[in-house]
CSV table of N, CA and C in Angstrom, one decimal:
chain,number,residue,atom,x,y,z
A,158,MET,N,22.0,1.7,8.0
A,158,MET,CA,22.3,1.2,6.7
A,158,MET,C,21.9,2.2,5.7
A,159,SER,N,22.8,2.5,4.8
A,159,SER,CA,22.6,3.5,3.8
A,159,SER,C,22.0,2.8,2.5
A,160,GLU,N,21.0,3.4,2.0
A,160,GLU,CA,20.4,2.8,0.8
A,160,GLU,C,20.1,3.9,-0.2
A,161,HIS,N,20.4,3.6,-1.5
A,161,HIS,CA,20.2,4.5,-2.6
A,161,HIS,C,18.7,4.6,-2.9
A,162,LEU,N,18.3,5.8,-3.4
A,162,LEU,CA,16.9,6.0,-3.8
A,162,LEU,C,16.5,5.0,-4.9
A,163,SER,N,17.4,4.6,-5.8
A,163,SER,CA,17.1,3.7,-6.8
A,163,SER,C,16.7,2.3,-6.2
A,164,ASP,N,17.4,1.9,-5.1
A,164,ASP,CA,17.1,0.6,-4.5
A,164,ASP,C,15.7,0.7,-3.9
A,165,SER,N,15.4,1.8,-3.2
A,165,SER,CA,14.1,1.9,-2.6
A,165,SER,C,13.0,2.0,-3.7
A,166,ALA,N,13.2,2.7,-4.8
A,166,ALA,CA,12.3,2.8,-5.9
A,166,ALA,C,12.0,1.4,-6.5
A,167,LEU,N,13.0,0.6,-6.7
A,167,LEU,CA,12.8,-0.7,-7.2
A,167,LEU,C,12.0,-1.6,-6.3
A,168,ARG,N,12.3,-1.5,-5.0
A,168,ARG,CA,11.5,-2.3,-4.0
A,168,ARG,C,10.1,-1.9,-4.0
A,169,LEU,N,9.8,-0.5,-4.0
A,169,LEU,CA,8.5,0.0,-4.0
A,169,LEU,C,7.7,-0.4,-5.3
A,170,CYS,N,8.4,-0.4,-6.4
A,170,CYS,CA,7.9,-0.8,-7.7
A,170,CYS,C,7.4,-2.2,-7.6
A,171,GLY,N,8.2,-3.1,-7.1
A,171,GLY,CA,7.9,-4.5,-7.0
A,171,GLY,C,6.7,-4.7,-6.1
A,172,GLU,N,6.6,-4.0,-4.9
A,172,GLU,CA,5.5,-4.2,-4.0
A,172,GLU,C,4.2,-3.7,-4.6
A,173,LEU,N,4.2,-2.5,-5.2
A,173,LEU,CA,3.0,-2.0,-5.8
A,173,LEU,C,2.5,-2.8,-7.0
A,174,CYS,N,3.5,-3.3,-7.8
A,174,CYS,CA,3.1,-4.1,-9.0
A,174,CYS,C,2.4,-5.4,-8.5
A,175,ARG,N,3.0,-6.0,-7.5
A,175,ARG,CA,2.4,-7.3,-7.0
A,175,ARG,C,1.0,-7.0,-6.3
A,176,SER,N,0.9,-6.0,-5.5
A,176,SER,CA,-0.3,-5.8,-4.7
A,176,SER,C,-1.4,-5.2,-5.6
A,177,LEU,N,-1.1,-4.4,-6.6
A,177,LEU,CA,-2.1,-3.8,-7.4
A,177,LEU,C,-2.3,-4.4,-8.7
A,178,GLY,N,-1.5,-5.4,-9.1
A,178,GLY,CA,-1.6,-6.0,-10.4
A,178,GLY,C,-1.1,-5.1,-11.5
A,179,TRP,N,-0.3,-4.1,-11.2
A,179,TRP,CA,0.2,-3.2,-12.2
A,179,TRP,C,1.4,-3.8,-13.0
A,180,PRO,N,1.5,-3.5,-14.3
A,180,PRO,CA,2.8,-3.8,-14.9
A,180,PRO,C,3.8,-2.8,-14.5
A,181,PRO,N,5.1,-3.1,-14.5
A,181,PRO,CA,6.1,-2.1,-14.0
A,181,PRO,C,6.0,-0.8,-14.7
A,182,GLN,N,5.6,-0.8,-16.0
A,182,GLN,CA,5.5,0.5,-16.7
A,182,GLN,C,4.5,1.4,-16.1
A,183,ALA,N,3.4,0.9,-15.5
A,183,ALA,CA,2.4,1.7,-14.9
A,183,ALA,C,3.0,2.4,-13.6
A,184,PHE,N,3.8,1.7,-12.9
A,184,PHE,CA,4.5,2.3,-11.7
A,184,PHE,C,5.4,3.5,-12.1
A,185,TRP,N,6.2,3.2,-13.1
A,185,TRP,CA,7.2,4.3,-13.5
A,185,TRP,C,6.5,5.5,-14.2
A,186,GLN,N,5.3,5.3,-14.7
A,186,GLN,CA,4.5,6.4,-15.3
A,186,GLN,C,3.7,7.2,-14.2
A,187,ALA,N,3.5,6.6,-13.1
A,187,ALA,CA,2.6,7.2,-12.1
A,187,ALA,C,3.4,8.3,-11.4
A,188,THR,N,2.7,9.4,-11.0
A,188,THR,CA,3.3,10.5,-10.3
A,188,THR,C,3.3,10.1,-8.8
A,189,PRO,N,4.2,10.8,-8.0
A,189,PRO,CA,4.1,10.6,-6.5
A,189,PRO,C,2.7,10.9,-6.0
A,190,ALA,N,2.1,11.9,-6.5
A,190,ALA,CA,0.7,12.2,-6.0
A,190,ALA,C,-0.3,11.1,-6.3
A,191,GLU,N,-0.2,10.5,-7.5
A,191,GLU,CA,-1.1,9.3,-7.8
A,191,GLU,C,-0.8,8.2,-6.8
A,192,ILE,N,0.4,7.9,-6.6
A,192,ILE,CA,0.8,6.8,-5.6
A,192,ILE,C,0.3,7.1,-4.2
A,193,PHE,N,0.4,8.4,-3.8
A,193,PHE,CA,-0.1,8.8,-2.5
A,193,PHE,C,-1.6,8.5,-2.4
A,194,CYS,N,-2.3,8.9,-3.5
A,194,CYS,CA,-3.8,8.7,-3.4
A,194,CYS,C,-4.2,7.2,-3.2
A,195,ILE,N,-3.4,6.3,-3.7
A,195,ILE,CA,-3.7,4.9,-3.5
A,195,ILE,C,-3.7,4.5,-2.0
A,196,PHE,N,-2.8,5.2,-1.2
A,196,PHE,CA,-2.7,4.9,0.2
A,196,PHE,C,-3.4,5.9,1.1
A,197,ALA,N,-4.1,6.8,0.6
A,197,ALA,CA,-4.8,7.8,1.4
A,197,ALA,C,-6.2,7.4,1.5
A,198,ASN,N,-6.9,7.9,2.6
A,198,ASN,CA,-8.3,7.7,2.7
A,198,ASN,C,-9.1,8.8,2.0
A,199,GLN,N,-10.4,8.8,2.1
A,199,GLN,CA,-11.2,9.7,1.3
A,199,GLN,C,-10.9,11.2,1.7
A,200,ASN,N,-10.4,11.4,2.9
A,200,ASN,CA,-10.1,12.8,3.3
A,200,ASN,C,-8.7,13.3,2.8
A,201,GLY,N,-8.0,12.4,2.1
A,201,GLY,CA,-6.7,12.7,1.7
A,201,GLY,C,-5.6,12.5,2.7
A,202,ASP,N,-6.0,12.0,3.9
A,202,ASP,CA,-5.0,11.7,4.9
A,202,ASP,C,-4.4,10.3,4.7
A,203,PRO,N,-3.2,10.1,5.1
A,203,PRO,CA,-2.7,8.7,5.0
A,203,PRO,C,-3.6,7.7,5.7
A,204,ALA,N,-3.7,6.6,5.0
A,204,ALA,CA,-4.6,5.5,5.6
A,204,ALA,C,-4.0,5.0,6.9
A,205,GLU,N,-4.9,4.7,7.8
A,205,GLU,CA,-4.5,4.1,9.1
A,205,GLU,C,-4.7,2.6,9.1
A,206,GLY,N,-3.8,1.9,9.8
A,206,GLY,CA,-3.9,0.5,9.9
A,206,GLY,C,-5.0,0.1,10.9
A,207,LEU,N,-5.3,-1.2,11.0
A,207,LEU,CA,-6.2,-1.7,11.9
A,207,LEU,C,-5.6,-1.7,13.3
A,208,THR,N,-6.5,-1.5,14.3
A,208,THR,CA,-6.0,-1.8,15.7
A,208,THR,C,-6.1,-3.3,16.0
A,209,ARG,N,-5.5,-3.7,17.1
A,209,ARG,CA,-5.6,-5.1,17.4
A,209,ARG,C,-7.0,-5.5,17.7
A,210,GLY,N,-7.8,-4.6,18.3
A,210,GLY,CA,-9.2,-4.9,18.6
A,210,GLY,C,-10.0,-5.1,17.3
A,211,GLU,N,-9.8,-4.2,16.3
A,211,GLU,CA,-10.5,-4.3,15.0
A,211,GLU,C,-10.1,-5.5,14.3
A,212,LEU,N,-8.9,-5.9,14.3
A,212,LEU,CA,-8.4,-7.1,13.7
A,212,LEU,C,-9.1,-8.4,14.4
A,213,ALA,N,-9.1,-8.4,15.7
A,213,ALA,CA,-9.7,-9.5,16.4
A,213,ALA,C,-11.2,-9.6,16.1
A,214,ALA,N,-11.9,-8.4,16.0
A,214,ALA,CA,-13.3,-8.5,15.7
A,214,ALA,C,-13.5,-9.0,14.3
A,215,LEU,N,-12.7,-8.6,13.3
A,215,LEU,CA,-12.8,-9.1,12.0
A,215,LEU,C,-12.6,-10.6,11.9
A,216,LEU,N,-11.6,-11.1,12.6
A,216,LEU,CA,-11.3,-12.5,12.6
A,216,LEU,C,-12.4,-13.3,13.3
A,217,GLU,N,-12.9,-12.8,14.3
A,217,GLU,CA,-14.1,-13.4,15.0
A,217,GLU,C,-15.3,-13.5,14.1
A,218,GLN,N,-15.6,-12.4,13.4
A,218,GLN,CA,-16.7,-12.3,12.5
A,218,GLN,C,-16.5,-13.3,11.3
A,219,ASP,N,-15.3,-13.5,10.9
A,219,ASP,CA,-14.9,-14.4,9.8
A,219,ASP,C,-15.2,-15.8,10.2
A,220,ARG,N,-14.9,-16.1,11.5
A,220,ARG,CA,-15.1,-17.5,12.0
A,220,ARG,C,-16.5,-17.9,12.0
A,221,HIS,N,-17.4,-16.9,12.1
A,221,HIS,CA,-18.8,-17.2,12.3
A,221,HIS,C,-19.6,-17.1,10.9
A,222,GLU,N,-18.9,-16.9,9.9
A,222,GLU,CA,-19.6,-16.7,8.6
A,222,GLU,C,-19.5,-18.0,7.8
């Protein structure tokens, strides 16, 4: 499926605005480097997701709190 950059940018804008509480203007004023920093860890590497084991441990911990 072919998708235009503008379609992807609009979808990314909506996702970031909802998850970060940004107004749309904040997204459009942010640089790609600033947006990358939101999703990078302290070393500047892309953030990694949880493994199944880590998620299971968190859920188990939550059940006992």
